[in-house]
């Protein structure tokens, strides 16, 4: 029972050794991340089309719940850019922005996403995320970054413009250029330039002035806060809201309220698929960050328990006025670099945000939307990596095609289509690569027992013995390929008397592949050619013994390829004599 509790409640594990040093380090990390999260949470709520307080609410209960159920000691959970964009796209299809139905749809989306993640974790289905290839994910995130940055230009320009695809957004912006609010534009451009400088130039400047490392770190992460404070003061002092500058306005001064998702069959059906896609994308992003940071401290995470942790966080968001959340890359790295030792750092961050929700929200009344848009633009530009196109073009044209298609579809048809396309392309890419497995004809390296590709090495061969090394498991997708390959090599009138299939890299033979092997065996028998197997792994042999192939095999099974070579070449010499 205790072991089961520790599995589902990792806090019982790390909590036993929690000490004053860990507390001190976690508190410092929490302070830095809280400073970073306040403007970021407001900005991502704006991106999701929700009131700014939704971003704060989505960063309190979810963080607390992840601290209880998550296994990463540095992952910082909350609203992130890509998930916020996916949220806006999904609920924009079922409700109008600014209505009560829109907020309820966001809660429902978080509820469905949380439930799906928990179920995946309980049934240990974390491996399903492996079906999304890294290049495709990189392409989707790059396209999402472009969409996010472009969608925020309307706040920088101070014009009304809507759209969920790049062409729609650009057309909407171009038709509204005559309505640009020049004061808003000045605020947006200044805030963006300042944040770029904070990200790239502030640290070196402070270090040259002799500032301590901790001071430079806090100052760099507090850049968005400085932009928020500065622009808010300017708008308030000069009454720029009266000159058309859009501001955040009144934000409820309270802790997250208890909320209830919508459970109508129509709403659940409309949001189910988007919730699944958001869950998969969020989990892949989160677990990638968590594994990277854990490896740096020689720690480990449990992907299946991470599903439960993220699921609990999303369920918490659903019942406390939030929207879907996941582990964020930027804030997790900040949390790690600031010295966070346990998930308690996240809990302390949640307490800091709760204090901000109660005490600081009146101070953001005059915060201009342009400043929040600048925060989003600077944050998401780090997501854009167009170099993935050049890298995949050089390395693999198939991967390049998948990446390019994902980027184009996401930009032109929307993020939901882009996510679905990414999943489908990842699976199709895997099927394509494995449908034509690498099969090498091998020969013996002179003076050794090693066998290598005849096209790459100077090896010994026997014209009457064909040795084929299969470098892939055999299953229904590629079974016919092997069948056709053997048939094409053993043609009528050739000198081949023996075919050896080298199974050293074969980990699985499914029933379709078994039938193909039986067909190959029958055809070779009719041609008077022996079919032999070598270096068959134990689990594969156990499976083959349950079939008729071993009993009907027109040849022998050898422990090693060298044994097969020695025996069969001796046979061919004897036959020739």
Coordinates of C-alpha atoms in Angstrom, one line a residue:
X1 CA 0.0 0.0 0.0
X2 CA 2.8 2.4 0.9
X3 CA 4.6 1.6 -2.3
X4 CA 1.4 2.3 -4.3
X5 CA 0.9 5.6 -2.5
X6 CA 4.5 6.6 -3.3
X7 CA 4.0 5.8 -6.9
X8 CA 0.9 8.0 -7.2
X9 CA 2.1 10.7 -4.7
X10 CA 5.8 11.4 -5.3
X11 CA 5.6 14.1 -2.6
X12 CA 5.8 11.2 -0.1
X13 CA 9.2 10.3 -1.5
X14 CA 11.0 13.7 -1.8
X15 CA 9.1 15.1 1.2
X16 CA 10.8 12.7 3.6
X17 CA 14.2 14.3 3.0
X18 CA 13.1 17.9 2.7
X19 CA 15.4 20.2 4.8
X20 CA 16.2 23.8 5.4
X21 CA 18.6 24.1 2.5
X22 CA 16.1 22.7 0.1
X23 CA 13.5 25.2 1.5
X24 CA 15.9 28.1 1.0
X25 CA 16.7 27.2 -2.6
X26 CA 13.1 26.5 -3.4
X27 CA 12.0 29.9 -2.0
X28 CA 14.6 31.8 -4.1
X29 CA 13.6 29.9 -7.2
X30 CA 9.9 30.6 -6.4
X31 CA 10.5 34.3 -6.0
X32 CA 12.2 34.5 -9.4
X33 CA 9.6 32.4 -11.2
X34 CA 6.7 34.4 -9.6
X35 CA 8.2 37.7 -10.9
X36 CA 8.4 36.1 -14.3
X37 CA 4.9 34.5 -14.2
X38 CA 2.8 37.5 -13.2
X39 CA 3.0 39.3 -16.6
X40 CA 3.3 36.1 -18.5
X41 CA 0.1 34.7 -17.1
X42 CA -1.8 37.8 -17.9
X43 CA -0.4 37.8 -21.5
X44 CA -1.2 34.1 -22.2
X45 CA -4.8 34.6 -21.0
X46 CA -5.0 37.4 -23.5
X47 CA -3.7 35.0 -26.2
X48 CA -6.3 32.5 -25.2
X49 CA -9.0 35.1 -25.6
X50 CA -9.8 35.0 -21.8
X51 CA -9.9 37.6 -19.1
X52 CA -6.4 38.3 -17.7
X53 CA -7.3 36.9 -14.3
X54 CA -7.8 33.5 -16.0
X55 CA -4.0 33.3 -16.5
X56 CA -3.4 33.9 -12.8
X57 CA -6.0 31.4 -11.8
X58 CA -4.5 28.8 -14.2
X59 CA -1.1 29.2 -12.4
X60 CA -2.2 28.6 -8.8
X61 CA -4.2 25.4 -8.2
X62 CA -2.5 23.5 -11.2
X63 CA 0.9 24.2 -9.8
X64 CA -0.1 23.0 -6.3
X65 CA -1.5 19.8 -7.7
X66 CA 1.5 19.1 -9.9
X67 CA 3.7 19.5 -6.8
X68 CA 1.8 16.7 -5.2
X69 CA 1.5 14.3 -8.2
X70 CA 4.4 15.2 -10.6
X71 CA 7.8 13.6 -10.6
X72 CA 10.0 16.4 -12.1
X73 CA 11.7 18.5 -9.5
X74 CA 12.1 21.5 -11.8
X75 CA 9.1 21.5 -14.1
X76 CA 7.0 24.7 -13.8
X77 CA 3.4 24.1 -14.8
X78 CA 1.0 26.8 -16.0
X79 CA -0.3 28.5 -19.2
X80 CA 2.1 28.3 -22.2
X81 CA 2.0 30.0 -25.6
X82 CA 1.2 27.0 -27.8
X83 CA -1.5 25.6 -25.5
X84 CA -3.1 29.1 -25.2
X85 CA -3.2 29.4 -28.9
X86 CA -4.8 25.9 -29.2
X87 CA -7.3 26.8 -26.6
X88 CA -8.3 30.0 -28.4
X89 CA -8.7 28.0 -31.7
X90 CA -10.7 25.2 -30.1
X91 CA -13.2 27.2 -28.0
X92 CA -13.5 29.9 -30.7
X93 CA -15.3 27.2 -32.7
X94 CA -18.1 26.8 -30.1
X95 CA -18.5 30.1 -28.4
X96 CA -18.0 33.8 -29.0
X97 CA -15.0 35.5 -27.2
X98 CA -16.0 37.6 -24.2
X99 CA -19.2 35.6 -23.4
X100 CA -19.9 33.3 -20.4
X101 CA -20.1 30.4 -22.8
X102 CA -16.5 31.1 -23.9
X103 CA -15.2 30.9 -20.3
X104 CA -17.2 27.7 -19.7
X105 CA -15.8 26.1 -22.8
X106 CA -12.3 26.9 -21.6
X107 CA -13.1 25.1 -18.3
X108 CA -14.5 22.2 -20.1
X109 CA -11.5 21.9 -22.4
X110 CA -9.3 21.8 -19.3
X111 CA -11.5 19.2 -17.7
X112 CA -11.5 16.9 -20.8
X113 CA -7.7 17.4 -21.2
X114 CA -7.1 16.6 -17.5
X115 CA -9.3 13.5 -17.6
X116 CA -7.7 12.2 -20.8
X117 CA -4.2 12.7 -19.3
X118 CA -5.1 10.9 -16.0
X119 CA -6.5 8.0 -17.9
X120 CA -3.4 7.7 -20.0
X121 CA -1.3 7.8 -16.9
X122 CA -3.3 5.2 -15.0
X123 CA -3.2 2.8 -18.0
X124 CA 0.5 3.6 -18.6
X125 CA 0.0 4.9 -22.1
X126 CA 2.8 7.5 -22.1
X127 CA 4.5 5.7 -24.9
X128 CA 1.8 6.9 -27.3
X129 CA 3.5 10.3 -27.3
X130 CA 6.4 8.6 -29.1
X131 CA 4.3 8.5 -32.2
X132 CA 4.9 12.2 -32.6
X133 CA 8.3 12.6 -34.3
X134 CA 10.6 15.3 -33.0
X135 CA 11.0 17.0 -36.4
X136 CA 7.2 17.2 -36.8
X137 CA 6.8 18.6 -33.3
X138 CA 9.5 21.2 -34.1
X139 CA 7.7 22.1 -37.3
X140 CA 4.4 22.5 -35.5
X141 CA 5.9 24.6 -32.7
X142 CA 7.7 26.8 -35.2
X143 CA 4.5 27.4 -37.1
X144 CA 2.6 28.1 -33.9
X145 CA 5.2 30.6 -32.8
X146 CA 4.8 32.5 -36.1
X147 CA 1.0 32.4 -35.7
X148 CA 1.2 33.6 -32.1
X149 CA 3.5 36.5 -32.9
X150 CA 1.5 37.5 -35.9
X151 CA -1.8 37.4 -34.0
X152 CA -0.4 39.8 -31.4
X153 CA 0.3 42.5 -34.0
X154 CA -3.3 43.7 -33.7
X155 CA -2.6 44.7 -30.1
X156 CA 0.7 46.4 -31.1
X157 CA -1.1 48.4 -33.8
X158 CA -4.2 49.0 -31.8
X159 CA -6.6 47.7 -34.5
X160 CA -9.4 45.1 -34.5
X161 CA -8.3 42.0 -36.5
X162 CA -9.3 38.4 -36.2
X163 CA -8.3 35.1 -37.8
X164 CA -6.9 31.7 -36.9
X165 CA -4.6 31.2 -39.9
X166 CA -1.7 33.3 -41.2
X167 CA -3.4 34.4 -44.4
X168 CA -6.6 35.4 -42.5
X169 CA -4.6 37.4 -39.9
X170 CA -2.5 39.2 -42.5
X171 CA -5.5 40.1 -44.6
X172 CA -7.4 41.3 -41.5
X173 CA -4.4 43.4 -40.5
X174 CA -3.9 44.9 -44.0
X175 CA -7.5 46.0 -44.2
X176 CA -7.3 47.8 -40.8
X177 CA -4.0 49.7 -41.3
X178 CA -5.9 53.0 -41.7
X179 CA -7.1 52.6 -38.1
X180 CA -3.7 52.3 -36.5
X181 CA -3.6 54.0 -33.0
X182 CA -0.2 55.6 -33.1
X183 CA 0.1 56.0 -29.4
X184 CA -0.6 52.2 -29.0
X185 CA 2.0 51.5 -31.7
X186 CA 4.6 53.6 -29.9
X187 CA 3.9 51.8 -26.6
X188 CA 4.0 48.4 -28.3
X189 CA 7.2 49.0 -30.2
X190 CA 9.0 50.5 -27.2
X191 CA 8.0 47.6 -25.0
X192 CA 9.1 45.0 -27.6
X193 CA 12.4 46.7 -28.1
X194 CA 13.0 47.0 -24.3
X195 CA 12.2 43.3 -23.8
X196 CA 14.5 42.3 -26.6
X197 CA 17.3 44.3 -24.9
X198 CA 16.5 42.8 -21.5
X199 CA 16.7 39.3 -23.0
X200 CA 20.0 39.9 -24.9
X201 CA 21.8 42.9 -23.4
X202 CA 20.8 43.4 -19.8
X203 CA 22.9 40.6 -18.3
X204 CA 26.2 41.6 -20.0
X205 CA 25.6 45.2 -19.0
X206 CA 25.0 44.3 -15.3
X207 CA 28.0 42.0 -15.3
X208 CA 30.2 44.7 -16.6
X209 CA 29.0 46.9 -13.8
X210 CA 30.0 44.3 -11.3
X211 CA 26.5 43.1 -10.2
X212 CA 26.2 39.7 -8.5
X213 CA 25.0 36.7 -10.5
X214 CA 21.8 36.4 -8.5
X215 CA 21.0 40.1 -9.1
X216 CA 21.6 39.8 -12.8
X217 CA 19.4 36.7 -13.0
X218 CA 16.5 38.4 -11.1
X219 CA 16.9 41.6 -13.1
X220 CA 16.8 39.7 -16.4
X221 CA 13.7 37.7 -15.4
X222 CA 12.0 40.9 -14.1
X223 CA 12.2 42.6 -17.5
X224 CA 8.6 41.9 -18.4
X225 CA 7.5 43.2 -14.9
X226 CA 9.5 46.4 -15.6
X227 CA 7.8 46.7 -19.0
X228 CA 4.4 46.2 -17.4
X229 CA 5.0 48.7 -14.6
X230 CA 6.5 51.3 -16.9
X231 CA 3.8 51.2 -19.6
X232 CA 1.0 51.1 -16.9
X233 CA 2.4 54.2 -15.2
X234 CA 2.7 56.0 -18.5
X235 CA -0.9 55.2 -19.6
X236 CA -2.2 56.2 -16.1
X237 CA -0.2 59.4 -15.9
X238 CA -1.1 60.6 -19.4
X239 CA -4.6 59.3 -19.4
X240 CA -3.8 57.4 -22.7
X241 CA -6.9 55.2 -22.3
X242 CA -8.9 58.3 -23.2
X243 CA -6.9 58.4 -26.5
X244 CA -7.9 55.0 -27.7
X245 CA -5.2 52.9 -26.0
X246 CA -6.8 49.5 -25.0
X247 CA -6.1 48.6 -21.4
X248 CA -6.7 45.5 -19.3
X249 CA -9.3 47.2 -17.1
X250 CA -10.7 45.9 -13.9
X251 CA -9.4 42.5 -12.7
X252 CA -11.2 40.7 -9.8
X253 CA -9.2 41.0 -6.6
X254 CA -9.6 37.5 -5.3
X255 CA -8.3 34.0 -5.0
X256 CA -9.4 31.6 -7.8
X257 CA -13.1 30.9 -7.5
X258 CA -14.7 27.5 -7.6
X259 CA -16.0 26.9 -11.1
X260 CA -17.9 24.2 -12.9
X261 CA -17.1 23.0 -16.4
X262 CA -20.0 22.5 -18.9
X263 CA -21.2 18.9 -19.2
X264 CA -23.6 19.2 -22.1
X265 CA -23.3 16.4 -24.6
X266 CA -23.0 18.9 -27.4
X267 CA -20.1 20.8 -25.8
X268 CA -18.2 17.7 -24.7
X269 CA -18.5 16.2 -28.2
X270 CA -17.3 19.5 -29.8
X271 CA -14.2 19.8 -27.5
X272 CA -13.2 16.1 -27.2
X273 CA -10.8 15.9 -30.1
X274 CA -9.2 19.3 -29.5
X275 CA -8.8 18.3 -25.8
X276 CA -7.0 15.1 -26.9
X277 CA -4.7 17.0 -29.3
X278 CA -3.9 19.6 -26.6
X279 CA -3.2 16.9 -24.1
X280 CA -0.7 15.1 -26.5
X281 CA 1.1 18.3 -27.5
X282 CA 1.2 19.5 -23.9
X283 CA 2.5 16.2 -22.6
X284 CA 5.2 16.0 -25.3
X285 CA 6.4 19.5 -24.6
X286 CA 6.3 19.0 -20.8
X287 CA 8.0 15.6 -20.7
X288 CA 10.7 16.7 -23.0
X289 CA 11.6 19.6 -20.7
X290 CA 11.3 17.5 -17.6
X291 CA 13.6 14.8 -18.9
X292 CA 16.2 17.3 -20.1
X293 CA 16.3 19.0 -16.7
X294 CA 16.3 15.8 -14.7
X295 CA 19.2 14.4 -16.7
X296 CA 21.4 17.4 -15.7
X297 CA 21.1 16.3 -12.1
X298 CA 21.1 12.6 -12.7
X299 CA 17.5 12.3 -11.7
X300 CA 14.7 10.5 -13.4
X301 CA 11.1 11.1 -14.1
X302 CA 8.2 8.7 -14.6
X303 CA 6.4 9.6 -17.9
X304 CA 3.3 7.8 -16.8
X305 CA 3.2 9.5 -13.5
X306 CA 3.8 12.8 -15.3
X307 CA 0.6 12.2 -17.2
X308 CA -1.2 11.9 -13.9
X309 CA 0.5 15.1 -12.6
X310 CA -0.4 17.1 -15.7
X311 CA -3.9 15.6 -15.6
X312 CA -4.4 16.6 -12.0
X313 CA -3.1 20.1 -12.9
X314 CA -5.6 20.5 -15.7
X315 CA -8.5 19.2 -13.6
X316 CA -7.5 21.8 -11.0
X317 CA -7.6 24.5 -13.6
X318 CA -11.1 23.3 -14.7
X319 CA -12.5 23.8 -11.2
X320 CA -10.7 27.1 -10.3
X321 CA -11.4 29.4 -13.2
X322 CA -8.4 28.5 -15.4
X323 CA -7.9 26.8 -18.8
X324 CA -5.5 24.0 -20.1
X325 CA -2.0 24.1 -18.8
X326 CA 1.3 22.2 -19.2
X327 CA 4.9 22.4 -18.3
X328 CA 6.5 25.5 -19.8
X329 CA 10.0 25.4 -21.3
X330 CA 11.1 29.0 -20.4
X331 CA 9.8 29.1 -16.8
X332 CA 11.0 25.5 -16.1
X333 CA 14.6 26.5 -17.2
X334 CA 14.4 29.6 -15.0
X335 CA 13.2 27.5 -12.1
X336 CA 16.0 25.0 -12.6
X337 CA 18.7 27.7 -13.1
X338 CA 17.4 29.5 -10.0
X339 CA 18.2 26.4 -7.9
X340 CA 14.8 24.7 -7.4
X341 CA 15.4 21.4 -5.7
X342 CA 11.9 20.0 -5.3
X343 CA 8.4 20.5 -6.6
X344 CA 7.8 22.6 -3.4
X345 CA 9.3 25.5 -5.4
X346 CA 6.2 25.3 -7.6
X347 CA 3.9 25.3 -4.5
X348 CA 5.7 28.5 -3.2
X349 CA 5.3 30.0 -6.6
X350 CA 1.5 29.3 -6.4
X351 CA 1.4 31.1 -3.0
X352 CA 3.2 34.1 -4.5
X353 CA 0.7 34.2 -7.3
X354 CA -2.2 33.9 -4.9
X355 CA -0.9 36.9 -3.0
X356 CA -0.6 38.8 -6.3
X357 CA -4.2 37.8 -7.2
X358 CA -5.4 39.3 -3.9
X359 CA -3.2 42.3 -3.5
X360 CA -1.8 43.4 -6.9
X361 CA -4.6 43.1 -9.4
X362 CA -5.9 46.6 -9.0
X363 CA -2.5 47.9 -10.1
X364 CA -2.9 46.4 -13.6
X365 CA -6.1 48.4 -14.4
X366 CA -4.2 50.7 -16.7
X367 CA -1.9 48.0 -18.1
X368 CA -2.0 48.4 -22.0
X369 CA -2.8 45.3 -24.0
X370 CA 0.1 46.4 -26.3
X371 CA 2.6 45.7 -23.4
X372 CA 1.2 42.2 -22.9
X373 CA 1.4 41.6 -26.6
X374 CA 5.0 42.6 -26.6
X375 CA 5.6 40.1 -23.8
X376 CA 4.1 37.3 -25.8
X377 CA 5.9 38.2 -29.0
X378 CA 9.4 38.3 -27.4
X379 CA 8.6 35.0 -25.5
X380 CA 7.4 33.0 -28.5
X381 CA 10.1 34.1 -31.0
X382 CA 12.4 31.6 -29.2
X383 CA 10.0 28.9 -30.3
X384 CA 10.6 29.6 -34.0
X385 CA 13.3 27.5 -35.5
X386 CA 13.2 27.6 -39.3
X387 CA 16.6 25.9 -39.3
X388 CA 14.8 22.6 -38.8
X389 CA 13.9 22.8 -42.5
X390 CA 17.5 23.0 -43.6
X391 CA 18.6 20.4 -41.1
X392 CA 16.0 17.8 -42.2
X393 CA 16.5 18.6 -45.9
X394 CA 20.2 17.7 -45.5
X395 CA 19.6 14.7 -43.3
X396 CA 16.4 13.1 -44.6
X397 CA 14.1 14.2 -47.3
X398 CA 11.2 12.3 -45.8
X399 CA 11.6 14.1 -42.5
X400 CA 11.8 17.4 -44.4
X401 CA 8.6 16.7 -46.2
X402 CA 6.8 16.0 -43.0
X403 CA 8.1 19.1 -41.3
X404 CA 7.4 21.4 -44.2
X405 CA 3.9 20.0 -44.6
X406 CA 3.2 20.5 -40.9
X407 CA 4.4 24.1 -41.0
X408 CA 2.4 24.9 -44.1
X409 CA -0.8 23.2 -42.9
X410 CA -0.6 24.9 -39.5
X411 CA -0.1 28.3 -41.0
X412 CA -2.7 28.0 -43.7
X413 CA -5.4 25.8 -42.2
X414 CA -5.0 26.4 -38.5
X415 CA -3.4 24.9 -35.4
X416 CA -5.9 22.1 -35.0
X417 CA -5.3 20.9 -38.5
X418 CA -1.6 21.3 -38.0
X419 CA -1.7 19.1 -34.8
X420 CA -3.8 16.5 -36.5
X421 CA -1.5 16.6 -39.5
X422 CA 1.6 16.3 -37.3
X423 CA 0.2 13.1 -35.6
X424 CA -0.8 11.6 -39.0
X425 CA 2.4 12.5 -40.6
X426 CA 4.5 11.1 -37.7
X427 CA 2.7 7.7 -38.0
X428 CA 2.9 7.7 -41.8
X429 CA 6.6 8.6 -41.7
X430 CA 7.2 5.7 -39.4
X431 CA 5.2 3.3 -41.6
X432 CA 7.0 4.6 -44.7
X433 CA 10.5 4.1 -43.2
X434 CA 9.7 0.6 -41.9
X435 CA 7.8 -0.5 -45.0
X436 CA 11.2 -0.7 -46.9
X437 CA 13.6 -2.1 -44.3
X438 CA 17.3 -2.0 -44.9
X439 CA 18.3 -5.5 -46.0
X440 CA 22.0 -5.9 -46.8
X441 CA 23.7 -8.8 -48.6
X442 CA 26.6 -9.7 -46.4
X443 CA 29.9 -11.6 -46.7
X444 CA 32.6 -12.6 -44.3
X445 CA 35.5 -10.2 -43.5
X446 CA 38.6 -12.2 -44.4
X447 CA 40.3 -13.8 -41.4
X448 CA 37.4 -13.1 -39.0
X449 CA 33.9 -14.2 -38.0
X450 CA 32.4 -10.8 -38.8
X451 CA 30.0 -10.3 -41.7
X452 CA 29.5 -6.9 -43.4
X453 CA 27.7 -5.4 -46.3
X454 CA 29.2 -6.5 -49.6
X455 CA 28.7 -3.0 -51.1
X456 CA 30.7 -1.3 -48.3
X457 CA 33.5 -3.8 -47.5
X458 CA 35.9 -6.1 -49.2
X459 CA 34.4 -9.5 -48.0
X460 CA 34.4 -13.1 -49.0
X461 CA 31.3 -14.4 -50.7
X462 CA 30.1 -17.7 -52.3
X463 CA 27.9 -17.4 -55.4
X464 CA 25.8 -20.4 -54.2
X465 CA 25.1 -18.9 -50.8
X466 CA 23.0 -15.7 -50.4
X467 CA 23.2 -14.1 -47.0
X468 CA 20.8 -11.3 -46.2
X469 CA 20.9 -9.3 -43.0
X470 CA 17.5 -7.9 -42.1
X471 CA 17.9 -4.6 -40.2
X472 CA 14.3 -4.2 -39.0
X473 CA 11.6 -6.1 -37.2
X474 CA 9.2 -7.8 -39.6
X475 CA 5.5 -6.9 -39.5
X476 CA 2.5 -6.5 -41.8
X477 CA 3.8 -3.2 -43.4
X478 CA 7.2 -4.6 -44.6
X479 CA 6.5 -8.4 -44.9
X480 CA 5.8 -8.3 -48.6
X481 CA 8.9 -6.3 -49.2
X482 CA 11.1 -9.1 -47.9
X483 CA 9.1 -11.7 -49.9
X484 CA 9.6 -9.7 -53.1
X485 CA 13.3 -9.1 -52.4
X486 CA 14.1 -12.8 -52.0
X487 CA 12.0 -13.7 -55.0
X488 CA 13.9 -11.1 -57.2
X489 CA 17.3 -12.4 -56.1
X490 CA 16.6 -16.1 -56.5
X491 CA 15.6 -16.1 -60.1
X492 CA 15.3 -19.1 -62.5
X493 CA 18.7 -20.2 -63.8
X494 CA 20.8 -18.5 -61.0
X495 CA 23.5 -20.4 -59.1
X496 CA 22.1 -19.8 -55.6
X497 CA 21.5 -23.0 -53.6
X498 CA 21.1 -21.5 -50.1
X499 CA 19.5 -18.4 -48.7
X500 CA 20.4 -17.3 -45.2
X501 CA 18.2 -14.7 -43.4
X502 CA 20.3 -13.1 -40.7
X503 CA 17.9 -12.1 -37.9
X504 CA 20.4 -10.4 -35.6
X505 CA 18.4 -7.1 -35.8
X506 CA 14.9 -8.6 -35.9
X507 CA 13.0 -8.1 -32.6
X508 CA 9.6 -9.1 -33.7
X509 CA 7.9 -11.2 -36.4
X510 CA 4.1 -10.7 -36.5
X511 CA 1.6 -13.0 -38.1
X512 CA 1.7 -11.3 -41.5
X513 CA 5.4 -11.6 -41.6
X514 CA 5.2 -15.2 -40.5
X515 CA 2.9 -16.0 -43.5
X516 CA 5.4 -14.2 -45.8
X517 CA 8.3 -16.3 -44.4
X518 CA 6.2 -19.5 -45.0
X519 CA 5.5 -18.4 -48.6
X520 CA 9.2 -17.7 -49.2
X521 CA 10.0 -21.1 -47.7
X522 CA 7.5 -22.9 -50.0
X523 CA 8.7 -21.1 -53.1
X524 CA 12.4 -21.8 -52.4
X525 CA 11.6 -25.5 -51.7
X526 CA 9.9 -25.7 -55.1
X527 CA 13.0 -24.2 -56.6
X528 CA 15.4 -26.6 -54.8
X529 CA 16.9 -23.8 -52.7
X530 CA 17.4 -24.1 -49.0
X531 CA 16.1 -21.4 -46.6
X532 CA 18.1 -21.0 -43.4
X533 CA 17.9 -18.6 -40.4
X534 CA 20.8 -17.4 -38.3
X535 CA 21.2 -15.4 -35.1
X536 CA 17.5 -15.6 -34.2
X537 CA 16.9 -13.9 -30.8
X538 CA 15.3 -16.0 -28.1
X539 CA 11.9 -14.2 -27.9
X540 CA 11.6 -14.3 -31.7
X541 CA 12.5 -18.0 -31.7
X542 CA 9.9 -18.7 -29.0
X543 CA 7.2 -17.2 -31.1
X544 CA 8.3 -19.0 -34.3
X545 CA 8.3 -22.4 -32.5
X546 CA 4.5 -21.9 -32.0
X547 CA 4.1 -22.0 -35.8
X548 CA 4.7 -24.6 -38.5
X549 CA 7.6 -22.6 -40.0
X550 CA 10.3 -24.3 -37.9
X551 CA 9.0 -27.8 -38.7
X552 CA 8.5 -27.1 -42.4
X553 CA 11.7 -25.0 -42.8
X554 CA 13.5 -26.0 -46.0
X555 CA 16.9 -25.7 -44.3
X556 CA 18.5 -25.2 -40.9
X557 CA 18.7 -22.7 -38.0
X558 CA 22.2 -21.6 -37.0
X559 CA 23.3 -20.0 -33.8
X560 CA 25.7 -17.6 -35.6
X561 CA 26.1 -16.3 -39.2
X562 CA 29.6 -17.7 -39.2
X563 CA 28.3 -21.2 -38.4
X564 CA 25.9 -20.9 -41.3
X565 CA 28.6 -19.7 -43.6
X566 CA 31.0 -22.5 -42.6
X567 CA 28.4 -25.3 -43.0
X568 CA 26.8 -24.1 -46.2
X569 CA 30.1 -23.2 -48.0
X570 CA 31.4 -26.7 -47.1
X571 CA 28.2 -28.2 -48.5
X572 CA 28.5 -26.3 -51.8
X573 CA 32.2 -27.3 -52.1
X574 CA 31.3 -30.9 -51.5
X575 CA 28.4 -30.7 -54.0
X576 CA 30.8 -29.2 -56.6
X577 CA 33.3 -32.0 -56.1

